[in-house]
Short mmCIF file of C-alpha atoms and ligand atoms in Angstrom, two decimals:
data_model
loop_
_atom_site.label_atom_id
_atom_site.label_comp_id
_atom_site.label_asym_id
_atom_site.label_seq_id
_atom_site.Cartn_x
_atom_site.Cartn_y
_atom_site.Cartn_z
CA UNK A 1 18.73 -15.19 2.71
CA UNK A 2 18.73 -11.88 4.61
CA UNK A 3 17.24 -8.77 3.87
CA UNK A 4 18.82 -5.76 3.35
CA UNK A 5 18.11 -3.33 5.55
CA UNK A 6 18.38 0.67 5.43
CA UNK A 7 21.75 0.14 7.80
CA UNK A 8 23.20 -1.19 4.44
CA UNK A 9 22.77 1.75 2.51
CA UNK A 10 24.48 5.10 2.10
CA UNK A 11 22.12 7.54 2.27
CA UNK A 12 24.06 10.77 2.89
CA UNK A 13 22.68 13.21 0.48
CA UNK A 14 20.08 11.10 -1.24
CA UNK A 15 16.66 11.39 -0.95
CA UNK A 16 15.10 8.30 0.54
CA UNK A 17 11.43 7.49 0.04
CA UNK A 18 9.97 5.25 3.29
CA UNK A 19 7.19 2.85 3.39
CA UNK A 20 5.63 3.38 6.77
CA UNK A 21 2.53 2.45 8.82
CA UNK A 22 1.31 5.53 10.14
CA UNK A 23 -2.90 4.18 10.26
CA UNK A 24 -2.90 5.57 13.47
CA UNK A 25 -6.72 5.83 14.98
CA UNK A 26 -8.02 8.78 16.00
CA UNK A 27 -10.33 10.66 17.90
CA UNK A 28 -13.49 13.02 16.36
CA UNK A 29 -11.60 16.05 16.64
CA UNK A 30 -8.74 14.26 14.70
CA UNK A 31 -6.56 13.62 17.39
CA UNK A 32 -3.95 10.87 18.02
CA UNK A 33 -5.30 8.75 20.21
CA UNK A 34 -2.33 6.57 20.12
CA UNK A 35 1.03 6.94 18.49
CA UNK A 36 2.45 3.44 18.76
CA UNK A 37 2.74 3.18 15.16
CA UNK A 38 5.03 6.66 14.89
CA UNK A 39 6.89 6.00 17.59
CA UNK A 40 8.18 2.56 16.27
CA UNK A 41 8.83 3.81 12.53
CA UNK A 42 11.86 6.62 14.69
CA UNK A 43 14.85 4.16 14.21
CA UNK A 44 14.13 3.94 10.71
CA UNK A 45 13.54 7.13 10.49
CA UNK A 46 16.26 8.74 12.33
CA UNK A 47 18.38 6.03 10.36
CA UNK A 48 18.37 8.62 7.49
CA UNK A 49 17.98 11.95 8.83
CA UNK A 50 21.37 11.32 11.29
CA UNK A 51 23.09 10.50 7.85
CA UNK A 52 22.05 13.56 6.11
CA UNK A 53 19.60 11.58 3.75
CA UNK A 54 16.36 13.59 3.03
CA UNK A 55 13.53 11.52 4.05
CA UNK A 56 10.04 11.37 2.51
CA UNK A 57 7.43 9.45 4.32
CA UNK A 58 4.76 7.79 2.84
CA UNK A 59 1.34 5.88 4.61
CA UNK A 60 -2.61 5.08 4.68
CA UNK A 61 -4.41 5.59 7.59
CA UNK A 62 -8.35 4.20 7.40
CA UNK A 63 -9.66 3.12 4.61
CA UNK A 64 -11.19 6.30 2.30
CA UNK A 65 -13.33 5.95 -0.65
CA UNK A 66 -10.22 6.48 -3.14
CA UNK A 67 -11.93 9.55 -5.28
CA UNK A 68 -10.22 12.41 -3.59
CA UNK A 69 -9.40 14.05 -0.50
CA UNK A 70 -11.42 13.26 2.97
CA UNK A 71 -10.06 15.23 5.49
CA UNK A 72 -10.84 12.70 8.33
CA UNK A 73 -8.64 10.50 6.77
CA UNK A 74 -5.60 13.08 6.54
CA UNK A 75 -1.98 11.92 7.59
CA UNK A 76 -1.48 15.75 8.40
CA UNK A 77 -2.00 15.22 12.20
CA UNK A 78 0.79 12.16 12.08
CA UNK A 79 3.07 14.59 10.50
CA UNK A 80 2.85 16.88 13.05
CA UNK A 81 3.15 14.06 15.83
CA UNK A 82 6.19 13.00 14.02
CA UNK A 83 7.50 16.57 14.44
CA UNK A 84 7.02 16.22 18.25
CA UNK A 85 8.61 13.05 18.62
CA UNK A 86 11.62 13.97 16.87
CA UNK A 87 11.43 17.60 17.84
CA UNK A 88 11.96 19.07 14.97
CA UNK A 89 9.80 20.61 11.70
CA UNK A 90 8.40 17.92 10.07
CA UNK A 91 6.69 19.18 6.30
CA UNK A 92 3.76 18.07 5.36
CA UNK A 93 2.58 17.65 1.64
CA UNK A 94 -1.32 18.57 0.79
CA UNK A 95 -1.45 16.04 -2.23
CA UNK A 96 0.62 12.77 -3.10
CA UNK A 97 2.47 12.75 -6.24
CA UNK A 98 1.04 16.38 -7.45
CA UNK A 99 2.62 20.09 -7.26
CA UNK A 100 2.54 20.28 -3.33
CA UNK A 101 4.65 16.66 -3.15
CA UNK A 102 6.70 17.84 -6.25
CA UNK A 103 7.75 21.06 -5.30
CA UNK A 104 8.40 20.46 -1.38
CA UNK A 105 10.09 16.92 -2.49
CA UNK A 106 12.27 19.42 -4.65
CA UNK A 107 12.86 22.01 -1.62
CA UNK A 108 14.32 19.08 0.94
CA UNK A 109 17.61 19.68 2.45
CA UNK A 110 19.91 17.17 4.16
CA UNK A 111 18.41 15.69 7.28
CA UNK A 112 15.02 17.29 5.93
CA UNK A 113 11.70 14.78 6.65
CA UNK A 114 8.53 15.21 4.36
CA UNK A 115 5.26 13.73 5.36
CA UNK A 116 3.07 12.94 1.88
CA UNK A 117 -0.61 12.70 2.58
CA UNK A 118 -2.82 9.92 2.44
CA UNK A 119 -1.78 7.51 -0.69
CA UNK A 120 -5.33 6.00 -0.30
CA UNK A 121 -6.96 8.98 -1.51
CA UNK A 122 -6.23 7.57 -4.70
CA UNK A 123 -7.86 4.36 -6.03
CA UNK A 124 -4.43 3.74 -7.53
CA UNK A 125 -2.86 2.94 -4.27
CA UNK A 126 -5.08 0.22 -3.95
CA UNK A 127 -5.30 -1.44 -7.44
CA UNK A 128 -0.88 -1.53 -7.99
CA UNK A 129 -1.22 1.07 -10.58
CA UNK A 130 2.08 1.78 -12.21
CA UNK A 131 1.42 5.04 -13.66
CA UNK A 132 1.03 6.20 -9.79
CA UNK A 133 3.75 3.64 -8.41
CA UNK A 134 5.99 5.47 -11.59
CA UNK A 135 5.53 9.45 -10.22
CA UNK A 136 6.36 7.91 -6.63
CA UNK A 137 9.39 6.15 -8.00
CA UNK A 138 10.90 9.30 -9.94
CA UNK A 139 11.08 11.29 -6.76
CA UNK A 140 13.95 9.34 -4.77
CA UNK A 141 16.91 7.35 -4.89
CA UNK A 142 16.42 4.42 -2.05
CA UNK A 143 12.94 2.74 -1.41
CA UNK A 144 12.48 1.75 2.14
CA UNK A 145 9.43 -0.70 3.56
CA UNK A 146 9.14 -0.51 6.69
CA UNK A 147 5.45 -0.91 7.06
CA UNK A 148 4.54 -4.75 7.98
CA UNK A 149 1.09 -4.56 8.75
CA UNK A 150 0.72 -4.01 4.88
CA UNK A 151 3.31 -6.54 3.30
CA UNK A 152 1.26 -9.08 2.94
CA UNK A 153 -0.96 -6.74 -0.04
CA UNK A 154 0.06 -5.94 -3.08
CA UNK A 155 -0.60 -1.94 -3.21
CA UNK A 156 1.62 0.25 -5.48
CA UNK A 157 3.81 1.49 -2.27
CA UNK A 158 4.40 -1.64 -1.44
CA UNK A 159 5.39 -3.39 -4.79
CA UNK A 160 4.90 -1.14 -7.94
CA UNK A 161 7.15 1.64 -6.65
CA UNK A 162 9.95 -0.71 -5.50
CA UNK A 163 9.59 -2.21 -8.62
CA UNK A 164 10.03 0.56 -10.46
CA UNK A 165 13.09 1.86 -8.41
CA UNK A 166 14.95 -1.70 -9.01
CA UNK A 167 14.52 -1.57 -12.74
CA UNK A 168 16.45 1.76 -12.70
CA UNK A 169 19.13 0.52 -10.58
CA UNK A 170 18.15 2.38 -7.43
CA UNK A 171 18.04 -0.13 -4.10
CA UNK A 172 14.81 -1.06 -2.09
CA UNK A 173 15.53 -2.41 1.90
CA UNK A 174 13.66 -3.05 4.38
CA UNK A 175 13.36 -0.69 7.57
CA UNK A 176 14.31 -1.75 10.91
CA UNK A 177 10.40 -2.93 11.97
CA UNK A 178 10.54 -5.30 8.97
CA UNK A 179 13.65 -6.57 9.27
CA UNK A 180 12.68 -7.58 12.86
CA UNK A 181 9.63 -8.92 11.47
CA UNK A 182 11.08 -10.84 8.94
CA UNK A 183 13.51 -12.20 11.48
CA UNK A 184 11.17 -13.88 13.79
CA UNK A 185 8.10 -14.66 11.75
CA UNK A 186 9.81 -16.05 8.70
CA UNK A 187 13.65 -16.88 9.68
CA UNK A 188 13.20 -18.15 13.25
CA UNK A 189 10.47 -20.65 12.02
CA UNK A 190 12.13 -21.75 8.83
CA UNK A 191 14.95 -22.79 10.86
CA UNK A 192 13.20 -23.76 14.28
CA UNK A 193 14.90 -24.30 17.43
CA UNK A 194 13.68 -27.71 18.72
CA UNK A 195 11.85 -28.42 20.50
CA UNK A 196 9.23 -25.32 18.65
CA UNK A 197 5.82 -25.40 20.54
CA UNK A 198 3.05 -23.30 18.71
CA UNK A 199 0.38 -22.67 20.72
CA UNK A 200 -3.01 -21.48 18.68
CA UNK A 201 -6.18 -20.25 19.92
CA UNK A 202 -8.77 -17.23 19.38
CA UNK A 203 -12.74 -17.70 18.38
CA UNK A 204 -12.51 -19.20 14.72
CA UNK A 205 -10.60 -22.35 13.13
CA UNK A 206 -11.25 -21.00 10.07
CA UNK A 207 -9.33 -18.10 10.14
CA UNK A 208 -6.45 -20.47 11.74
CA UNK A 209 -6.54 -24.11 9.18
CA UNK A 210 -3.47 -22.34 6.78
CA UNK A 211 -1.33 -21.84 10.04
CA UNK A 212 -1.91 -25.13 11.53
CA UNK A 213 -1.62 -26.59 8.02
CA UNK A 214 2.05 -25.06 7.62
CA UNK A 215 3.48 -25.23 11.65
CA UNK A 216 2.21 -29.03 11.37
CA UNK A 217 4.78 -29.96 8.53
CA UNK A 218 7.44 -27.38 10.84
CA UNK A 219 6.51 -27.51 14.43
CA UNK A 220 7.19 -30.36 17.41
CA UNK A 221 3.73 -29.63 18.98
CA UNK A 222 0.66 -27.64 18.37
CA UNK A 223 -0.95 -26.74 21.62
CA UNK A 224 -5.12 -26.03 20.71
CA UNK A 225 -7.07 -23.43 22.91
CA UNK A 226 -9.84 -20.84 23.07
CA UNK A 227 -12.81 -22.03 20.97
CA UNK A 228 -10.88 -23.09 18.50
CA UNK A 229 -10.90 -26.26 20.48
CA UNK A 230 -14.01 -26.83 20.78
CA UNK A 231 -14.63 -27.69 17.17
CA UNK A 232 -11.84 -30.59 17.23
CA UNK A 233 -14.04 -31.90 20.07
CA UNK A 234 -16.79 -32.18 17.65
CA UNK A 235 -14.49 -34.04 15.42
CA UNK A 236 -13.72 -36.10 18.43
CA UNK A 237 -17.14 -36.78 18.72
CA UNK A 238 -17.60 -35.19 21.54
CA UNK A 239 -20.41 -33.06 23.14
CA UNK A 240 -19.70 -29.40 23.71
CA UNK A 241 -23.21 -27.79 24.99
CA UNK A 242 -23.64 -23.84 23.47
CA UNK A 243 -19.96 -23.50 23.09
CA UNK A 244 -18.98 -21.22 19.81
CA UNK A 245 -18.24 -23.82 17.15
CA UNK A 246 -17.84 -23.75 13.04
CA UNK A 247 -19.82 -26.84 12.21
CA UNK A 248 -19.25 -26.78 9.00
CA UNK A 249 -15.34 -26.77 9.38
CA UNK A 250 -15.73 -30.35 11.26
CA UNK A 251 -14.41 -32.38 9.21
CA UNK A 252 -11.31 -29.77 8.07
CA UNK A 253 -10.62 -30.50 11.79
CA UNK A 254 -10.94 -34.46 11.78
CA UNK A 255 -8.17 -34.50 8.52
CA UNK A 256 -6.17 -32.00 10.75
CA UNK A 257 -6.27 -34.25 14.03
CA UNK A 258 -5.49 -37.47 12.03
CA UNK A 259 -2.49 -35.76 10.51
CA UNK A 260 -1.23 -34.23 13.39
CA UNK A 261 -1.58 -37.36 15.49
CA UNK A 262 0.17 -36.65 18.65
CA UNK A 263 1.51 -33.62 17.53
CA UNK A 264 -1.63 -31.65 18.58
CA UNK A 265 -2.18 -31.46 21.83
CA UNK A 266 -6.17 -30.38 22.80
CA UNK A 267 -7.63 -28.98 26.36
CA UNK A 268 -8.30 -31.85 29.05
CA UNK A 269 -10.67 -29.90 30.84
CA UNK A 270 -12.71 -26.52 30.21
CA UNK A 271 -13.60 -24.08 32.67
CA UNK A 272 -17.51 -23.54 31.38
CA UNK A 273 -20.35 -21.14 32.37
CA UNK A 274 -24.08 -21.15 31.57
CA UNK A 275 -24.33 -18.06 29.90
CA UNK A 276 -21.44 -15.77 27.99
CA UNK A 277 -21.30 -13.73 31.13
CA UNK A 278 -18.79 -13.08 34.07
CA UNK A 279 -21.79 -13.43 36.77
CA UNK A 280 -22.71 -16.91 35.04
CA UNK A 281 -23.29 -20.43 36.68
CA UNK A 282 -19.64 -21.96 36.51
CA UNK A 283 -17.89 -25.72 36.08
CA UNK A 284 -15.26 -27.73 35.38
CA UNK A 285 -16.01 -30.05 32.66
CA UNK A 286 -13.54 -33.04 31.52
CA UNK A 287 -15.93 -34.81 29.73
CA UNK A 288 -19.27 -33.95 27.08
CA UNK A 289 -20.78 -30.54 28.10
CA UNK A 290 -24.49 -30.68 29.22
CA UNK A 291 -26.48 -27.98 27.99
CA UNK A 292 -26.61 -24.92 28.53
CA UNK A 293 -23.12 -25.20 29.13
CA UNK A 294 -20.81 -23.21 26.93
CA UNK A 295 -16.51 -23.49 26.98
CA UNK A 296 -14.92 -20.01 27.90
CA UNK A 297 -11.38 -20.38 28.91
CA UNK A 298 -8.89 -23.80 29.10
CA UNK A 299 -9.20 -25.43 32.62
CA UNK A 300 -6.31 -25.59 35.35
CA UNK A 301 -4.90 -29.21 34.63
CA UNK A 302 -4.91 -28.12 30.74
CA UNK A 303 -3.04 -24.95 31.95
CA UNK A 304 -0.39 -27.21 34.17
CA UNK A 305 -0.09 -29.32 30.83
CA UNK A 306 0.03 -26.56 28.55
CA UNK A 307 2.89 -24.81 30.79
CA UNK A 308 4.94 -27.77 30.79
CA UNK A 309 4.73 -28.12 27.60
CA UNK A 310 6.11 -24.42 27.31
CA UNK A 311 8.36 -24.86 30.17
CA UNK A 312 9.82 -27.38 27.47
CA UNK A 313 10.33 -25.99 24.48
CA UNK A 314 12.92 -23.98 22.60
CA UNK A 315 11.17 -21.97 20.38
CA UNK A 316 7.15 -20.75 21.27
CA UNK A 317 4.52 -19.19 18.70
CA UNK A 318 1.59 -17.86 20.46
CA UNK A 319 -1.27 -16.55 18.04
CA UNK A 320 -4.97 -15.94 20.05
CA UNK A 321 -6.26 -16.55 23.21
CA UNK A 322 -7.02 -19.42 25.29
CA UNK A 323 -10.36 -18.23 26.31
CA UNK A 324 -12.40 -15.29 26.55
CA UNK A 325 -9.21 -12.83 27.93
CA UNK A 326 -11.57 -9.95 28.04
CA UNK A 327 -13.79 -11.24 30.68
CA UNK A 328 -12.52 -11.99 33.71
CA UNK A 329 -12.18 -15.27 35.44
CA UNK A 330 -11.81 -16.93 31.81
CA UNK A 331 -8.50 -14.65 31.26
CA UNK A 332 -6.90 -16.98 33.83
CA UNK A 333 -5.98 -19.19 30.71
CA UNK A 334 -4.81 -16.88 28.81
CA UNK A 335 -2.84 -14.54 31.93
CA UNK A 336 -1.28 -18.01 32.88
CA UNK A 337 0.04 -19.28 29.04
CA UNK A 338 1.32 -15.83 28.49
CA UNK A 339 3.51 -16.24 32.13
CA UNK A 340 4.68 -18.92 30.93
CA UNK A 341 5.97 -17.75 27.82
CA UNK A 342 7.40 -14.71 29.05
CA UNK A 343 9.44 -16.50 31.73
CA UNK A 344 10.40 -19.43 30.06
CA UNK A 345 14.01 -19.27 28.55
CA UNK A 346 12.97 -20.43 24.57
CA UNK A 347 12.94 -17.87 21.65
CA UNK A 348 9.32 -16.36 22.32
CA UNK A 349 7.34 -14.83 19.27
CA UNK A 350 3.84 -13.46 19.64
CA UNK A 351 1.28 -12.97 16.60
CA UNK A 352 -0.23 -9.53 16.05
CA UNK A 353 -3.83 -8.94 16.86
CA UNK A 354 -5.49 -10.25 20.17
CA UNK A 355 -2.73 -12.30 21.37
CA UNK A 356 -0.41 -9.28 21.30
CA UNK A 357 -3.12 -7.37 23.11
CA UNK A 358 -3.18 -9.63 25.86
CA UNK A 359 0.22 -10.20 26.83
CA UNK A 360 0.47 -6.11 26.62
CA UNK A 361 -2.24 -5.99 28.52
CA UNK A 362 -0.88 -8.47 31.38
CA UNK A 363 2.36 -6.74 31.64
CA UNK A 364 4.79 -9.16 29.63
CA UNK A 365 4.88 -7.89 26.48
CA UNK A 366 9.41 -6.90 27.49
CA UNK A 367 9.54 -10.16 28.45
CA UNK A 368 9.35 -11.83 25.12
CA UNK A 369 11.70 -11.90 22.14
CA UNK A 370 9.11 -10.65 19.59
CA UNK A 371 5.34 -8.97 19.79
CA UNK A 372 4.53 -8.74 15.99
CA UNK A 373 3.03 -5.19 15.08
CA UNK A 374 0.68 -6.68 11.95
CA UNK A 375 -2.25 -8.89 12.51
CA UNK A 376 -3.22 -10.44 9.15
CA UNK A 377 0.53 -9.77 8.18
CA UNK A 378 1.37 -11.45 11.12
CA UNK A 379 -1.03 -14.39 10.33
CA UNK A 380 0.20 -14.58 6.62
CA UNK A 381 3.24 -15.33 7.35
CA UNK A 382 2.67 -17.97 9.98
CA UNK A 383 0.86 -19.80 6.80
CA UNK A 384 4.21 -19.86 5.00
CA UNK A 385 2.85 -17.18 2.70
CA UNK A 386 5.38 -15.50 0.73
CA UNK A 387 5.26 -11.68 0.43
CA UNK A 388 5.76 -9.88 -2.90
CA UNK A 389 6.60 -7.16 -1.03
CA UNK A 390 9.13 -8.53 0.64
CA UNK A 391 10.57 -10.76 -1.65
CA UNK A 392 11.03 -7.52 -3.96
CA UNK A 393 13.74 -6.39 -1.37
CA UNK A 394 17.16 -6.71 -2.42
CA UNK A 395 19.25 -9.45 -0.69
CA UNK A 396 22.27 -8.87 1.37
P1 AMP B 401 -9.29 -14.40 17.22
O1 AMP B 401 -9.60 -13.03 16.69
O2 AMP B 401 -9.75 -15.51 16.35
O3 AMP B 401 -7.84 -14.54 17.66
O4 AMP B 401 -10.16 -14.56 18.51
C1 AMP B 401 -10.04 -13.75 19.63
C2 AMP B 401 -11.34 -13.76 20.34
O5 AMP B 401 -11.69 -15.09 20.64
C3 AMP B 401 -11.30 -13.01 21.65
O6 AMP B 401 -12.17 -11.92 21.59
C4 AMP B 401 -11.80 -14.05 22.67
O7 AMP B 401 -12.71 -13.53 23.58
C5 AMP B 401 -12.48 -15.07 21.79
N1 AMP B 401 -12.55 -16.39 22.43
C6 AMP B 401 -11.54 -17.14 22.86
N2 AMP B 401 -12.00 -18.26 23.46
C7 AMP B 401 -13.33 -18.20 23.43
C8 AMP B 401 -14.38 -19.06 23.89
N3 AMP B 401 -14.09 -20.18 24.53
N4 AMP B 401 -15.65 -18.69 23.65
C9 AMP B 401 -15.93 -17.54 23.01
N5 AMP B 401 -15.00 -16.69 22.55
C10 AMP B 401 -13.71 -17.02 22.75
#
């Protein structure tokens, strides 16, 4: 069932408290080096202050010790970045639940917005604590989350305040970036379009076997690239030279191939070098890999196969790279895959992290129905993992 959302509320003179993922990264002199994560929280945002709702914000941003105030660590320069963006005063509280919060929570008007700094300078956040999720609570009347890159913890923003607003009646919803989230990551793959391709790659299997695991029992056909791959050649029995390999996730990866059968579909040839570097010796390989042979990116007849495959399908997942993106010829794996995805005509979702990074990177990140913002979130939910703090949200 669907989320609400804050669409579904009436927020005109009620003060709205927002989840949001302002853990923008900055520069040494505390600058904004990118506002990605602002920008996308404004149609949530400007959801409430357009109805006359008075808006506070709430966020981390890094990761602080917990025991106090580190002003590198302050959400005071996203406040005024907010400001900017929506061109008007934005305030800014100098504590979280204490007297600044309290009294400028107290002062805000219709349409008003109120930036609260950094929950994680509290070890509160953190741990769930209620007594802290309880003084956030008592200052609102709606509880947005609009943050996904955190719904997959269990902090106190994310599941001891709503928690606390539902028992008194008072209704949690998701913001506009979660909802969309929610949509594609969970929905869309719950109820697949057929045929649904995932395509899976990156350095590590282990940091994969959940996903595979859970789009097996789901999915028409798991395509297998980057490095990844290189360990289900070992279960194949095959050699693969100085290639990057988990060893000790072998045999994970010989249960996985004889459960997927012909459901997982593996390279047919590797473009290899001799060394981890652009300037290196390189080959074709179809077969073993002699030493000091290493795999760095899928081949060209695996990329005609892969594309047809794509070419194919109704619904595509794409989470991590086919090869090593970041150094060129071996992007020509990933550069081609995410072509294909972008132009072919199926539902197209991309996983956070370094898959999202690449098809920004190569231009076709408008081209596809979905680029998810969170990376572990992202990740979690591919493994069928179900959020507390989503599931907390109340249903439409
Ligand atoms: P992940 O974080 O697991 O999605 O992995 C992404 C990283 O995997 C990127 O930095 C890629 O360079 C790296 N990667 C992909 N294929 C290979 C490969 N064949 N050999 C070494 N690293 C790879």
């Amino acid at each position: 069932m669907a989320k609400k959302t804050i669409a579904d509320v009436d927020v005109s003179g009620k003060t709205v408290l927002m989840r949001v993922d302002f853990n923008v990264p900055l520069d040494k002199e505390r600058k904004i080096t990118d506002d990605r994560r602002i920008e996308m929280a404004l149609p949530s945002i400007r959801s409430v202050t357009e109805r006359s709702g008075r808006l506070i914000l709430m966020s981390h941003l890094g990761r602080p010790s917990g025991s106090g105030p580190e002003p590198e660590f302050s959400l005071a320069p996203a406040a005024v970045r907010l400001g900017e963006l929506l061109g008007e005063p934005v305030e800014f509280a100098s504590d979280t639940v204490d007297d600044d919060a309290k009294s400028k929570v107290g002062a805000l008007k219709n349409g008003d917005v109120l930036v609260l700094e950094n929950l994680r300078f509290s070890k509160a956040e953190n741990k769930g604590d209620e007594a802290f999720a309880g003084k956030l609570a008592a200052m609102a009347d709606i509880y947005v989350n609009d943050a996904f890159g955190t719904c997959h913890r269990t902090d106190a923003s994310m599941v001891a305040v709503p928690k606390a607003m539902k028992a008194k009646g008072k209704p949690c919803v998701s913001g506009f970036l979660v909802e969309k989230e929610i949509r594609y990551l969970k929905d869309a793959i719950e109820n697949p379009r057929r045929p649904f391709v995932a395509i899976l790659g990156g350095a590590k299997v282990s940091d994969k076997i959940m996903v595979i695991q859970n789009l097996l029992r789901i999915c028409d056909r798991i395509i297998i690239g980057g490095a990844m791959a290189y360990t289900f050649f070992l279960a194949q029995g095959r050699k693969v030279g100085k290639s990057l390999v988990e060893t000790d996730k072998v045999d994970e990866a010989k249960r996985i191939l004889e459960r997927g059968g012909d459901k997982i579909l593996l390279p047919v040839d590797t473009h290899c070098g001799d060394a981890f570097s652009a300037d290196c010796e390189k080959r074709i390989i179809d077969g073993d890999f002699p030493d000091p042979f290493q795999g760095l990116d899928i081949g060209p007849r695996t990329i005609e196969k892969f594309k047809q495959e794509v070419a194919g399908a109704k619904l595509v997942v794409w989470n991590g790279p086919m090869g090593v993106f970041e150094m060129p010829p071996f992007d020509a794996g990933t550069r081609a895959i995410a072509e294909a995805v972008a132009t072919s005509s199926a539902t197209s979702i991309i996983g956070g992290g370094d898959s999202a990074a690449a098809i920004q990177q190569m231009g076709f990140a408008d081209k596809v129905s979905h680029v998810s913002t969170g990376g572990g979130a992202s990740l979690s939910m591919l493994e069928g993992q179900k959020f507390e703090a989503v599931e907390i949200l109340d249903e439409k």
